[in-house]
C-alpha positions in Angstrom: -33.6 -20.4 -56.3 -30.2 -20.7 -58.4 -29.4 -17.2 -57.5 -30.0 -17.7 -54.0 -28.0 -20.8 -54.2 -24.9 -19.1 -55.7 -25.3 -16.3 -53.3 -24.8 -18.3 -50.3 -22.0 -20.1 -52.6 -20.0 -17.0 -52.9 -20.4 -16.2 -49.3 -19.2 -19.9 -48.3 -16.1 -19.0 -50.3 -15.7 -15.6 -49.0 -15.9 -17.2 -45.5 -13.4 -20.3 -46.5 -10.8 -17.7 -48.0 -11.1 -15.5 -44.5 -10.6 -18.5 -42.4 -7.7 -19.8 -44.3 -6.0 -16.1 -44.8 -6.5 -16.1 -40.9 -4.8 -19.1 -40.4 -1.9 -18.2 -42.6 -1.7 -14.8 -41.0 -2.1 -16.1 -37.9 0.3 -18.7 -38.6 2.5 -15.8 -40.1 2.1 -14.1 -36.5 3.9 -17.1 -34.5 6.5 -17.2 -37.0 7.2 -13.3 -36.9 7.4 -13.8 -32.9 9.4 -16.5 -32.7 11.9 -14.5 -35.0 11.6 -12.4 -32.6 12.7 -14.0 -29.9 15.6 -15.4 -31.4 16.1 -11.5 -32.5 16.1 -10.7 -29.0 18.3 -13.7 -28.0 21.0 -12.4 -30.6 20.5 -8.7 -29.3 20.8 -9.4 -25.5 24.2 -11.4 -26.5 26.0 -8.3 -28.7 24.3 -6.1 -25.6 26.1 -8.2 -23.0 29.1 -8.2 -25.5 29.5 -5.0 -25.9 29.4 -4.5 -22.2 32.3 -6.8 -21.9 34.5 -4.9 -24.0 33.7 -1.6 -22.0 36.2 0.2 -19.9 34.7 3.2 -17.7 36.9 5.6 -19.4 35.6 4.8 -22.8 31.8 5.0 -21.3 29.8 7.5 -23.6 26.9 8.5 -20.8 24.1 8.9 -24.1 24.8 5.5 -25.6 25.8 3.9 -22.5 22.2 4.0 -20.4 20.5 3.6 -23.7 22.7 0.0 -24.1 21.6 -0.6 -20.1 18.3 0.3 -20.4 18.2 -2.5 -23.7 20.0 -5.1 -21.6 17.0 -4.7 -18.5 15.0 -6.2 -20.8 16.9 -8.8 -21.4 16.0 -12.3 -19.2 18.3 -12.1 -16.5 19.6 -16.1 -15.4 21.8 -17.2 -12.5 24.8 -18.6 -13.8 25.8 -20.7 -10.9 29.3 -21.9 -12.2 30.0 -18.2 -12.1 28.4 -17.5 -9.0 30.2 -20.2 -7.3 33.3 -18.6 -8.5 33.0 -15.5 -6.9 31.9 -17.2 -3.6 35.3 -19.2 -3.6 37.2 -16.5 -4.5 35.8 -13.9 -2.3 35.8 -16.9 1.1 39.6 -17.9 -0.2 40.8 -14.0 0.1 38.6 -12.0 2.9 36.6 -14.7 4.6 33.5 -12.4 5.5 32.1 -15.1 7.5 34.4 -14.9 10.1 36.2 -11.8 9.6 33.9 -8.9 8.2 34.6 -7.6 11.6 36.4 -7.3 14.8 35.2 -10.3 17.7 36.2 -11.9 20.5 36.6 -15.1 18.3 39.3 -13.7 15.9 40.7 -10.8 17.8 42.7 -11.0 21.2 42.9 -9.0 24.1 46.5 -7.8 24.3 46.2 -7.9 20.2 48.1 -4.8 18.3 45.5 -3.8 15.5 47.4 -2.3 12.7 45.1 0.2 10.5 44.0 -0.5 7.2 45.4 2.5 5.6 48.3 3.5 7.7 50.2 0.1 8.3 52.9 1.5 10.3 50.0 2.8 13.0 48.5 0.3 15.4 45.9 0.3 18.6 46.4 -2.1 21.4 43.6 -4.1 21.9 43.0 -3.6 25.6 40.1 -4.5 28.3 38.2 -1.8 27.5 38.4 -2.4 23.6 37.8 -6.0 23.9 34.7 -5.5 26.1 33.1 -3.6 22.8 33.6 -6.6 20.5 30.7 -9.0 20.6 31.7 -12.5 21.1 30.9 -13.6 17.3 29.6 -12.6 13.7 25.4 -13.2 13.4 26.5 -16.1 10.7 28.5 -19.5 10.8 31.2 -20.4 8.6 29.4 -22.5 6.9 25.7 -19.9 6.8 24.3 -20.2 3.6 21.3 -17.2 2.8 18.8 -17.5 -0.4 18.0 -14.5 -1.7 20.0 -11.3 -0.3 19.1 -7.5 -0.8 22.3 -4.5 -0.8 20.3 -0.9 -1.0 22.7 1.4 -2.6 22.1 5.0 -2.2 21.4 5.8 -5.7 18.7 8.2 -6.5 17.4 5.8 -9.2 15.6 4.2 -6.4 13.1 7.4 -6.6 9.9 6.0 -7.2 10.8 2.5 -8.0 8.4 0.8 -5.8 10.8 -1.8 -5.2 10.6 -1.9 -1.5 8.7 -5.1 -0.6 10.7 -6.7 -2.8 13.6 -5.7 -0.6 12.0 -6.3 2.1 11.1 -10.2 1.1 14.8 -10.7 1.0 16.4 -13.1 4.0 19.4 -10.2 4.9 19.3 -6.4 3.8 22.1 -4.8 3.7 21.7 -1.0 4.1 24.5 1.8 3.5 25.7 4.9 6.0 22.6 5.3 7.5 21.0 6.0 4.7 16.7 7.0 5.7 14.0 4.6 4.6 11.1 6.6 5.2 10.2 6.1 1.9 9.5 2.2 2.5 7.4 2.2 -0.9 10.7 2.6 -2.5 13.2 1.3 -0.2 12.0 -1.1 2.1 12.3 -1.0 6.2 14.1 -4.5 6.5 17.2 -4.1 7.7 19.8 -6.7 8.6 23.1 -4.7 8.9 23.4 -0.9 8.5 27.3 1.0 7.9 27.9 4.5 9.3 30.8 6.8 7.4 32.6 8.5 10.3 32.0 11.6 8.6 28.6 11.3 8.9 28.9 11.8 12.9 31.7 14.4 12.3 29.3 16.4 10.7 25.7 15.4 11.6 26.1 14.9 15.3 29.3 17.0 16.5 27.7 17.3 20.3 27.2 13.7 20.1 27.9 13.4 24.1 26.4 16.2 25.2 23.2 15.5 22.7 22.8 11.7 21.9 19.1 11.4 21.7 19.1 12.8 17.6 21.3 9.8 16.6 20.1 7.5 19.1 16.5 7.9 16.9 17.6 7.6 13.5 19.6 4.2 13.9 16.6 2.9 16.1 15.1 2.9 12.3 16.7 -0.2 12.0 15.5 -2.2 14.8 18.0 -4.2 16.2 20.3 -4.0 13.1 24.1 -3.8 14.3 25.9 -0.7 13.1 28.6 -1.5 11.4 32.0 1.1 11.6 35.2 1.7 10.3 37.1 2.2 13.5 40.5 1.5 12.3 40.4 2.2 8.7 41.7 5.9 9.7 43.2 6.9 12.7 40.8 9.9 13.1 37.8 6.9 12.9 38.8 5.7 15.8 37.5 8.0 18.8 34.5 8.6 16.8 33.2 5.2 16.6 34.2 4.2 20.1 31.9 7.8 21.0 28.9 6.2 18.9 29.7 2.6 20.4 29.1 3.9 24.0 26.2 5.9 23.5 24.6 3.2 21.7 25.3 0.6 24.4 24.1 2.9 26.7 20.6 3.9 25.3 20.2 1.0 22.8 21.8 -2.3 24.4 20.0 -4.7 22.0 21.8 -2.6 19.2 25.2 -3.6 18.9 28.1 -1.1 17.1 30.5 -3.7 15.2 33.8 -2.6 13.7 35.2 -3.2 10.3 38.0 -5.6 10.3 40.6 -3.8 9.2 42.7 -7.0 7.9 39.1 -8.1 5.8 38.9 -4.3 3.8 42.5 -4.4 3.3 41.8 -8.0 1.7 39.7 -7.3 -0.4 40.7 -4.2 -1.7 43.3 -6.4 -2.9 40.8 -8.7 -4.2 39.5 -5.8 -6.2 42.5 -4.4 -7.6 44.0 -7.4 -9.2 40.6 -7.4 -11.4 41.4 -4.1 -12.6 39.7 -1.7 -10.3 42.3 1.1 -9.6 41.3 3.9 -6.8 41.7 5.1 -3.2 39.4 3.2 -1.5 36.3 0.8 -2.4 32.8 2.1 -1.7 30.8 0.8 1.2 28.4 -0.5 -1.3 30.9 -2.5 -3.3 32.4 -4.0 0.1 28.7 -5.2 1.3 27.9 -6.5 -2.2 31.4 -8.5 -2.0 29.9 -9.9 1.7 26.3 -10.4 -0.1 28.4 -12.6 -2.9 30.2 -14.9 -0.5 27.1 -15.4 2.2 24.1 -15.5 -0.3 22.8 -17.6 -3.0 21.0 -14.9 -5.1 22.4 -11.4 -4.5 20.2 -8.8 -5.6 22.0 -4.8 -5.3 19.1 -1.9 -5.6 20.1 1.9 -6.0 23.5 1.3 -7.5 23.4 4.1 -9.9 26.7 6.7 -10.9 25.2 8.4 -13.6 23.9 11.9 -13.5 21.0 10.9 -16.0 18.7 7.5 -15.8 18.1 5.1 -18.5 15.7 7.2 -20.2 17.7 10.0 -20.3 16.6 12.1 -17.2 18.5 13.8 -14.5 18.7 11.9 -11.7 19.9 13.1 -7.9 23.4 11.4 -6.7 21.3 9.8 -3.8 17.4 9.3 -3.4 17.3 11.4 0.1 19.6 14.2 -1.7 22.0 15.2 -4.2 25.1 14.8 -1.9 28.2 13.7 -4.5 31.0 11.1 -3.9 34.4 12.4 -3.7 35.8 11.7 -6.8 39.3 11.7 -5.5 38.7 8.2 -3.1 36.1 6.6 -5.4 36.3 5.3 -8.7 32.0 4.5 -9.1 31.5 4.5 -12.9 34.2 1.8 -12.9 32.9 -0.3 -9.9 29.5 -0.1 -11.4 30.6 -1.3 -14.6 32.5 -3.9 -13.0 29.1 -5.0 -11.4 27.0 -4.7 -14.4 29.7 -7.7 -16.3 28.8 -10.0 -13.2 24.8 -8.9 -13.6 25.5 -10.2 -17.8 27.5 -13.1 -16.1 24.7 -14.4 -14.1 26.8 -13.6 -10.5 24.4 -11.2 -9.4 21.4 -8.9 -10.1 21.3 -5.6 -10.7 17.5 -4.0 -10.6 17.9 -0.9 -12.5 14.5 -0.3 -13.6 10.7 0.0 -11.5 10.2 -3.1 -9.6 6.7 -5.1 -10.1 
């Protein structure tokens, strides 16, 4: 009986040392973690510092995306003092709510439209032209959106699944007609679509003669207007009156707006004086600037420069092909890099990684 007694003795301490060792491991656990976290906290803040003191030329692709790919997993928060900021700023300068792009409200027939990039050169603003300007822009001065989607082009999109979340946004803003047959990835929604000039030049050079293939790929977009840079260049002109007539022709619910050529020339001004030197802004950065000054929460998908990803794979220049920027207009490593300070400032988001 005594040896039974001190056998179930020794297992009662066993049991009592287990549950306390437990408790101190477990208790060892919690504080590990919440090291942890504060180990994080500390990391995200030398990450976002050390994107701070970044200049593109200085950008080392290798450690770069590795730093990027760190600072995704970061907590991203919506710094609305900064935020705010940019809105002022950006309504102050350029004023996209009422002049992102030629109407009846702030243009006037008789009007001599100077171009954006040739000031000496100017179009008179006659019957015919003022008959293709809609009578006002789809938002108030004083329209306020929540949550705002820009699609970039960027072949990082590739199997990112982030297209509902696109899609739940209030506007989407969608680049030089770029395809979204790939909803999974990219989404359908679409609230305002750009075309390049270019893309007509050379996509649809019988465009009179043979409407119907352009006609079908901007009825992708619903109703979304189409949004042109008719007197950026001189040569955009004729173009994107030809798209404006055969659109209003075939299409009547889908309206061809023009760039206001007073608004890019604004805020490539904007721009420069925060340090971004180069021939001409991408349509992506222009449509984020209109994102920052109309929306709440501006969320930019697909903007991407880099030949590799953040895990160091080759990625395509776009996610429909492998089509390069000209290098001699745009300067994207250093407009991406002066969106990834606002993203680590709170002014925006950037969704560089799969989407949940």
């Amino acid at each position: 009986m005594a040896a039974y007694l001190l056998k179930w003795s020794f297992l009662l301490m066993m049991i009592t040392m287990m549950v306390h060792t437990f408790v101190v491991l477990r208790g060892t656990i919690w504080i590990v973690r919440d090291e942890m976290t504060d180990f994080q906290k500390l990391r995200c803040t030398k990450l976002r510092e050390i994107i701070f003191s970044l200049t593109a030329s200085k950008i080392n692709t290798k450690s770069f995306t590795e730093d990027v790919r760190a600072l995704m997993s970061c907590p991203h928060e919506s710094n609305i003092t900064q935020r705010e900021r940019h809105r002022v700023e950006l309504r102050s300068c350029c004023n996209a709510t009422g002049s992102l792009f030629l109407t009846r409200q702030n243009t006037r027939e008789g009007q001599r439209i100077k171009y954006e990039t040739n000031r000496k050169k100017n179009i008179l603003v006659d019957k015919s032209i003022f008959k293709m300007l809609p009578k006002s822009t789809p938002w108030r001065n004083d329209s306020r959106f929540q949550r705002c989607a820009v699609v970039g082009n960027g072949g990082i999109l590739r199997n990112s699944s982030c297209g509902a979340e696109i899609d739940s946004a209030d506007i989407v803003f969608r680049l030089n007609m770029a395809p979204i047959n790939n909803s999974r990835d990219v989404g359908v929604k679409t609230s305002l679509v750009t075309i390049n000039p270019s893309q007509i030049r050379v996509g649809y050079p019988d465009l009179q003669k043979r409407p119907q293939p352009l006609v079908e790929r901007v009825s992708a977009y619903g109703d979304a207007p189409l949004l042109m840079p008719a007197f950026a260049y001189t040569t955009c002109t004729d173009i994107s009156f030809k798209v404006h007539k055969v659109v209003q022709k075939m299409r009547p619910n889908q309206k061809v707006v023009f760039f206001n050529p007073e608004y890019l020339l604004e805020l490539f001004q904007y721009w420069k004086h925060r340090g971004l030197e180069e021939l001409r802004l991408t349509t992506g950065l222009m449509l984020a600037s209109v994102a920052m000054e109309l929306c709440d929460s501006v969320h930019l998908y697909g903007f991407w420069p880099f030949e590799l990803d953040l895990f160091q794979c080759p990625v395509t220049h776009h996610y429909y092909d492998n089509v390069g920027p000209s290098r001699r207009m745009h300067a994207m490593p250093k407009e991406f890099l002066q969106l990834l300070k606002m993203h680590c400032q709170g002014s925006i988001h950037l969704q560089l990684t799969r989407c949940h």
